[in-house]
Amino acid sequence: KAKAAADGAEVPTNLGMFRGLNSVDDNVGKLLRLLDELKLADDTVFVFSSDNGYYLGEHNLGDKRSAYEEAMRIPMLVRYPRLAAAGRTDDRLVLNVDPAPTFLELAGQPVPAAMHGRSWQPLLAGKAEAPWREAFFYCYFYERGFGTPTTTAVRTADAKLIKYPGHEEWTEVFDLKADPYETRNLAADPASAELRKKLEAEYERQAAAIAFKVPDFADRTPAPGEESPKKKAGKKGDK
């Protein structure tokens, strides 16, 4: 109690999160203004991002880890006046493994062939014709203490296949263009069989490219007594 009093009044979790986000927004603004005042903005590559998204009740979930959009998508804002025009949005698929090769290329340094990710330089320069990835592979390995099972997925620009190793019956297919909030699982929909076939082929191609396998140390299902978020979320096709 003494510690709680010293720390100040408790606030609801979500309110605390929103206050934290507001503080981040204020301080990012201060940093950008300082770069302008010091006349360093033109020579500074400023990147604002996050390590993951977060559920606030979507899909009946909290936290992160699984492969739905709210957890998978992250902010990715870049300011570099020498190369990138202000106010432009690029909808192509970028990943959090891309900053390292980007910074190396912008600094005029070689990018190791073994490094994951691709440089954004052509995207920042607005080169619409530049070849770019059309899909990516996602995986999360189950950890004791969390209820999320081992999860894998492939996402394209407008669709997603989610697979749970050892649980074929949990497979999910979403048409992100028609259903951006992933409320309708099309895995068993006969009318979506061709979409699933294409996604399965892309999944196999992506998995083979990285020699993917579920490591022996990663359990595939929740530990006894832990509920899977699949059970908590219910059947998406019922919505």
mmCIF file of C-alpha atoms in Angstrom:
data_model
loop_
_atom_site.group_PDB
_atom_site.id
_atom_site.type_symbol
_atom_site.label_atom_id
_atom_site.label_comp_id
_atom_site.label_asym_id
_atom_site.label_seq_id
_atom_site.Cartn_x
_atom_site.Cartn_y
_atom_site.Cartn_z
ATOM 1 C CA LYS A 1 0.000 0.000 0.000
ATOM 2 C CA ALA A 2 2.815 2.377 0.850
ATOM 3 C CA LYS A 3 4.431 1.724 -2.521
ATOM 4 C CA ALA A 4 1.114 2.250 -4.337
ATOM 5 C CA ALA A 5 0.655 5.575 -2.560
ATOM 6 C CA ALA A 6 4.166 6.637 -3.508
ATOM 7 C CA ASP A 7 3.574 5.686 -7.146
ATOM 8 C CA GLY A 8 0.386 7.737 -7.323
ATOM 9 C CA ALA A 9 -3.224 6.860 -8.026
ATOM 10 C CA GLU A 10 -3.997 3.821 -10.146
ATOM 11 C CA VAL A 11 -5.578 4.472 -13.536
ATOM 12 C CA PRO A 12 -7.489 2.065 -15.787
ATOM 13 C CA THR A 13 -5.124 0.097 -18.018
ATOM 14 C CA ASN A 14 -6.455 1.409 -21.330
ATOM 15 C CA LEU A 15 -6.481 5.004 -20.084
ATOM 16 C CA GLY A 16 -2.866 4.591 -19.006
ATOM 17 C CA MET A 17 -1.967 3.246 -22.444
ATOM 18 C CA PHE A 18 -3.617 6.154 -24.224
ATOM 19 C CA ARG A 19 -1.857 8.627 -21.951
ATOM 20 C CA GLY A 20 1.437 6.911 -22.730
ATOM 21 C CA LEU A 21 0.780 7.120 -26.465
ATOM 22 C CA ASN A 22 -0.080 10.801 -26.152
ATOM 23 C CA SER A 23 3.201 11.392 -24.327
ATOM 24 C CA VAL A 24 5.125 9.560 -27.057
ATOM 25 C CA ASP A 25 3.404 11.710 -29.686
ATOM 26 C CA ASP A 26 4.328 14.905 -27.828
ATOM 27 C CA ASN A 27 7.966 13.893 -27.440
ATOM 28 C CA VAL A 28 8.372 12.752 -31.043
ATOM 29 C CA GLY A 29 7.113 16.203 -32.043
ATOM 30 C CA LYS A 30 9.698 17.841 -29.767
ATOM 31 C CA LEU A 31 12.482 15.775 -31.322
ATOM 32 C CA LEU A 32 11.430 16.652 -34.874
ATOM 33 C CA ARG A 33 11.219 20.349 -33.999
ATOM 34 C CA LEU A 34 14.678 20.213 -32.438
ATOM 35 C CA LEU A 35 16.144 18.666 -35.601
ATOM 36 C CA ASP A 36 14.607 21.541 -37.568
ATOM 37 C CA GLU A 37 15.953 24.159 -35.138
ATOM 38 C CA LEU A 38 19.468 22.670 -35.304
ATOM 39 C CA LYS A 39 19.211 22.487 -39.115
ATOM 40 C CA LEU A 40 19.902 18.746 -38.999
ATOM 41 C CA ALA A 41 16.607 17.531 -40.467
ATOM 42 C CA ASP A 42 17.877 17.256 -44.054
ATOM 43 C CA ASP A 43 20.781 15.057 -42.951
ATOM 44 C CA THR A 44 18.834 12.831 -40.555
ATOM 45 C CA VAL A 45 16.905 9.681 -41.430
ATOM 46 C CA PHE A 46 14.116 9.643 -38.862
ATOM 47 C CA VAL A 47 12.208 6.360 -38.462
ATOM 48 C CA PHE A 48 9.290 5.868 -36.092
ATOM 49 C CA SER A 49 8.138 2.282 -35.593
ATOM 50 C CA SER A 50 7.263 -0.377 -33.019
ATOM 51 C CA ASP A 51 8.172 -3.989 -32.328
ATOM 52 C CA ASN A 52 4.580 -5.217 -32.613
ATOM 53 C CA GLY A 53 0.943 -4.222 -32.623
ATOM 54 C CA TYR A 54 -1.442 -4.875 -29.746
ATOM 55 C CA TYR A 55 -4.935 -6.218 -29.180
ATOM 56 C CA LEU A 56 -7.419 -4.160 -27.214
ATOM 57 C CA GLY A 57 -10.226 -6.691 -27.315
ATOM 58 C CA GLU A 58 -10.271 -7.438 -31.034
ATOM 59 C CA HIS A 59 -10.871 -11.156 -31.692
ATOM 60 C CA ASN A 60 -11.592 -11.381 -27.943
ATOM 61 C CA LEU A 61 -7.857 -11.049 -27.331
ATOM 62 C CA GLY A 62 -5.409 -8.851 -25.478
ATOM 63 C CA ASP A 63 -1.620 -8.607 -25.823
ATOM 64 C CA LYS A 64 0.071 -9.663 -29.112
ATOM 65 C CA ARG A 65 1.864 -12.724 -30.630
ATOM 66 C CA SER A 66 -0.836 -14.170 -32.895
ATOM 67 C CA ALA A 67 -1.120 -13.405 -36.611
ATOM 68 C CA TYR A 68 -4.170 -11.183 -36.862
ATOM 69 C CA GLU A 69 -3.705 -7.697 -38.276
ATOM 70 C CA GLU A 70 -3.918 -5.820 -34.974
ATOM 71 C CA ALA A 71 -0.812 -7.611 -33.658
ATOM 72 C CA MET A 72 1.031 -8.087 -36.943
ATOM 73 C CA ARG A 73 0.856 -4.553 -38.303
ATOM 74 C CA ILE A 74 3.132 -1.853 -36.892
ATOM 75 C CA PRO A 75 3.577 1.877 -37.500
ATOM 76 C CA MET A 76 6.376 2.724 -39.938
ATOM 77 C CA LEU A 77 6.920 6.433 -40.500
ATOM 78 C CA VAL A 78 10.039 7.806 -42.206
ATOM 79 C CA ARG A 79 11.243 11.382 -42.592
ATOM 80 C CA TYR A 80 14.258 12.057 -44.796
ATOM 81 C CA PRO A 81 13.776 15.315 -46.727
ATOM 82 C CA ARG A 82 16.723 14.680 -49.060
ATOM 83 C CA LEU A 83 15.014 11.632 -50.531
ATOM 84 C CA ALA A 84 11.413 11.186 -49.395
ATOM 85 C CA ALA A 85 8.649 13.625 -50.347
ATOM 86 C CA ALA A 86 6.513 14.721 -47.414
ATOM 87 C CA GLY A 87 2.967 13.449 -47.029
ATOM 88 C CA ARG A 88 3.332 10.388 -49.239
ATOM 89 C CA THR A 89 2.042 6.904 -48.307
ATOM 90 C CA ASP A 90 3.401 3.682 -49.809
ATOM 91 C CA ASP A 91 1.197 0.628 -49.302
ATOM 92 C CA ARG A 92 3.792 -1.967 -50.257
ATOM 93 C CA LEU A 93 4.782 -4.588 -47.674
ATOM 94 C CA VAL A 94 7.685 -3.491 -45.480
ATOM 95 C CA LEU A 95 9.016 -5.441 -42.499
ATOM 96 C CA ASN A 96 10.937 -4.715 -39.322
ATOM 97 C CA VAL A 97 13.956 -6.506 -40.811
ATOM 98 C CA ASP A 98 14.208 -3.776 -43.485
ATOM 99 C CA PRO A 99 15.707 -0.843 -41.515
ATOM 100 C CA ALA A 100 19.203 -2.374 -41.186
ATOM 101 C CA PRO A 101 19.842 -2.839 -44.940
ATOM 102 C CA THR A 102 18.162 0.524 -45.559
ATOM 103 C CA PHE A 103 20.504 2.387 -43.223
ATOM 104 C CA LEU A 104 23.543 0.636 -44.675
ATOM 105 C CA GLU A 105 22.582 1.556 -48.239
ATOM 106 C CA LEU A 106 21.768 5.161 -47.342
ATOM 107 C CA ALA A 107 25.185 5.394 -45.661
ATOM 108 C CA GLY A 108 26.885 4.044 -48.779
ATOM 109 C CA GLN A 109 27.897 0.791 -47.120
ATOM 110 C CA PRO A 110 27.577 -2.724 -48.583
ATOM 111 C CA VAL A 111 24.630 -4.828 -47.445
ATOM 112 C CA PRO A 112 25.724 -8.388 -46.483
ATOM 113 C CA ALA A 113 24.100 -10.967 -48.735
ATOM 114 C CA ALA A 114 23.025 -13.028 -45.716
ATOM 115 C CA MET A 115 21.172 -10.129 -44.101
ATOM 116 C CA HIS A 116 17.398 -10.470 -43.973
ATOM 117 C CA GLY A 117 15.317 -7.574 -45.198
ATOM 118 C CA ARG A 118 15.504 -5.174 -48.130
ATOM 119 C CA SER A 119 16.480 -1.533 -48.418
ATOM 120 C CA TRP A 120 13.606 0.927 -48.674
ATOM 121 C CA GLN A 121 15.681 3.391 -50.676
ATOM 122 C CA PRO A 122 13.696 2.928 -53.927
ATOM 123 C CA LEU A 123 10.421 3.225 -52.007
ATOM 124 C CA LEU A 124 11.555 6.389 -50.238
ATOM 125 C CA ALA A 125 12.537 7.824 -53.610
ATOM 126 C CA GLY A 126 9.026 7.151 -54.901
ATOM 127 C CA LYS A 127 10.029 4.626 -57.563
ATOM 128 C CA ALA A 128 6.681 2.920 -58.117
ATOM 129 C CA GLU A 129 8.137 0.494 -60.646
ATOM 130 C CA ALA A 130 10.815 -0.850 -58.295
ATOM 131 C CA PRO A 131 10.439 -4.629 -57.755
ATOM 132 C CA TRP A 132 9.311 -5.412 -54.233
ATOM 133 C CA ARG A 133 8.064 -8.292 -52.093
ATOM 134 C CA GLU A 134 4.513 -9.466 -52.697
ATOM 135 C CA ALA A 135 4.214 -11.655 -49.592
ATOM 136 C CA PHE A 136 5.977 -12.480 -46.343
ATOM 137 C CA PHE A 137 6.134 -15.306 -43.802
ATOM 138 C CA TYR A 138 5.238 -14.926 -40.133
ATOM 139 C CA CYS A 139 5.871 -17.282 -37.226
ATOM 140 C CA TYR A 140 5.518 -17.299 -33.465
ATOM 141 C CA PHE A 141 6.663 -20.177 -31.254
ATOM 142 C CA TYR A 142 4.574 -21.073 -28.227
ATOM 143 C CA GLU A 143 5.984 -19.985 -24.851
ATOM 144 C CA ARG A 144 4.944 -21.400 -21.518
ATOM 145 C CA GLY A 145 3.163 -18.693 -19.595
ATOM 146 C CA PHE A 146 1.212 -17.436 -22.592
ATOM 147 C CA GLY A 147 -1.841 -19.035 -24.163
ATOM 148 C CA THR A 148 -0.950 -18.373 -27.793
ATOM 149 C CA PRO A 149 -0.129 -21.589 -29.675
ATOM 150 C CA THR A 150 2.685 -21.850 -32.206
ATOM 151 C CA THR A 151 1.403 -19.793 -35.122
ATOM 152 C CA THR A 152 2.559 -19.440 -38.715
ATOM 153 C CA ALA A 153 1.141 -17.356 -41.534
ATOM 154 C CA VAL A 154 1.699 -15.974 -44.980
ATOM 155 C CA ARG A 155 0.360 -12.531 -45.824
ATOM 156 C CA THR A 156 0.022 -11.014 -49.279
ATOM 157 C CA ALA A 157 -1.176 -7.518 -50.138
ATOM 158 C CA ASP A 158 -4.810 -8.538 -49.819
ATOM 159 C CA ALA A 159 -5.099 -11.992 -48.222
ATOM 160 C CA LYS A 160 -3.755 -14.121 -45.373
ATOM 161 C CA LEU A 161 -3.375 -17.801 -44.491
ATOM 162 C CA ILE A 162 -2.834 -18.682 -40.820
ATOM 163 C CA LYS A 163 -1.752 -22.178 -39.787
ATOM 164 C CA TYR A 164 -1.248 -23.723 -36.361
ATOM 165 C CA PRO A 165 1.223 -26.649 -36.570
ATOM 166 C CA GLY A 166 -0.398 -29.803 -35.248
ATOM 167 C CA HIS A 167 -3.890 -28.335 -35.607
ATOM 168 C CA GLU A 168 -5.007 -28.376 -39.219
ATOM 169 C CA GLU A 169 -8.590 -27.810 -38.067
ATOM 170 C CA TRP A 170 -7.645 -24.317 -36.831
ATOM 171 C CA THR A 171 -6.451 -23.119 -40.258
ATOM 172 C CA GLU A 172 -7.750 -19.682 -41.214
ATOM 173 C CA VAL A 173 -8.015 -17.879 -44.551
ATOM 174 C CA PHE A 174 -8.975 -14.220 -44.824
ATOM 175 C CA ASP A 175 -9.712 -11.956 -47.767
ATOM 176 C CA LEU A 176 -8.267 -8.740 -46.355
ATOM 177 C CA LYS A 177 -9.702 -6.559 -49.085
ATOM 178 C CA ALA A 178 -13.284 -7.659 -48.427
ATOM 179 C CA ASP A 179 -12.797 -8.389 -44.712
ATOM 180 C CA PRO A 180 -10.005 -6.192 -43.282
ATOM 181 C CA TYR A 181 -10.946 -7.014 -39.676
ATOM 182 C CA GLU A 182 -10.694 -10.776 -40.271
ATOM 183 C CA THR A 183 -14.163 -11.714 -39.073
ATOM 184 C CA ARG A 184 -14.937 -14.380 -41.722
ATOM 185 C CA ASN A 185 -12.743 -17.475 -41.884
ATOM 186 C CA LEU A 186 -12.833 -18.764 -45.482
ATOM 187 C CA ALA A 187 -10.715 -21.884 -44.911
ATOM 188 C CA ALA A 188 -13.654 -24.250 -45.449
ATOM 189 C CA ASP A 189 -15.537 -22.062 -47.935
ATOM 190 C CA PRO A 190 -15.855 -23.868 -51.311
ATOM 191 C CA ALA A 191 -16.105 -20.522 -53.105
ATOM 192 C CA SER A 192 -12.688 -19.555 -51.671
ATOM 193 C CA ALA A 193 -10.901 -22.815 -52.537
ATOM 194 C CA GLU A 194 -8.810 -21.148 -55.252
ATOM 195 C CA LEU A 195 -7.721 -18.383 -52.879
ATOM 196 C CA ARG A 196 -6.665 -20.946 -50.283
ATOM 197 C CA LYS A 197 -4.788 -22.957 -52.923
ATOM 198 C CA LYS A 198 -2.778 -19.886 -53.952
ATOM 199 C CA LEU A 199 -2.024 -18.987 -50.355
ATOM 200 C CA GLU A 200 -0.969 -22.558 -49.512
ATOM 201 C CA ALA A 201 1.459 -22.499 -52.461
ATOM 202 C CA GLU A 202 2.886 -19.158 -51.346
ATOM 203 C CA TYR A 203 3.173 -20.453 -47.776
ATOM 204 C CA GLU A 204 5.214 -23.450 -48.965
ATOM 205 C CA ARG A 205 7.424 -21.219 -51.123
ATOM 206 C CA GLN A 206 8.103 -18.804 -48.275
ATOM 207 C CA ALA A 207 8.728 -21.589 -45.742
ATOM 208 C CA ALA A 208 11.147 -23.344 -48.104
ATOM 209 C CA ALA A 209 13.050 -20.108 -48.742
ATOM 210 C CA ILE A 210 13.986 -19.884 -45.056
ATOM 211 C CA ALA A 211 14.155 -23.649 -44.423
ATOM 212 C CA PHE A 212 11.416 -23.193 -41.835
ATOM 213 C CA LYS A 213 10.612 -25.834 -39.263
ATOM 214 C CA VAL A 214 9.108 -25.815 -35.801
ATOM 215 C CA PRO A 215 12.112 -26.325 -33.488
ATOM 216 C CA ASP A 216 12.066 -29.158 -30.989
ATOM 217 C CA PHE A 217 12.119 -26.762 -28.036
ATOM 218 C CA ALA A 218 8.904 -24.998 -29.131
ATOM 219 C CA ASP A 219 5.782 -26.745 -27.874
ATOM 220 C CA ARG A 220 3.003 -26.666 -30.422
ATOM 221 C CA THR A 221 0.046 -26.356 -28.078
ATOM 222 C CA PRO A 222 -0.705 -24.569 -24.797
ATOM 223 C CA ALA A 223 0.414 -26.224 -21.596
ATOM 224 C CA PRO A 224 -2.167 -28.088 -19.475
ATOM 225 C CA GLY A 225 -4.545 -25.648 -17.846
ATOM 226 C CA GLU A 226 -3.898 -22.887 -20.371
ATOM 227 C CA GLU A 227 -6.615 -21.981 -22.826
ATOM 228 C CA SER A 228 -5.800 -21.464 -26.449
ATOM 229 C CA PRO A 229 -6.927 -18.099 -27.834
ATOM 230 C CA LYS A 230 -8.570 -20.154 -30.561
ATOM 231 C CA LYS A 231 -10.987 -21.473 -27.940
ATOM 232 C CA LYS A 232 -11.507 -18.042 -26.439
ATOM 233 C CA ALA A 233 -12.159 -16.349 -29.763
ATOM 234 C CA GLY A 234 -14.802 -18.807 -30.950
ATOM 235 C CA LYS A 235 -15.577 -19.553 -34.571
ATOM 236 C CA LYS A 236 -15.005 -16.551 -36.776
ATOM 237 C CA GLY A 237 -17.440 -17.804 -39.375
ATOM 238 C CA ASP A 238 -20.235 -17.408 -36.821
ATOM 239 C CA LYS A 239 -20.029 -13.621 -36.868
#
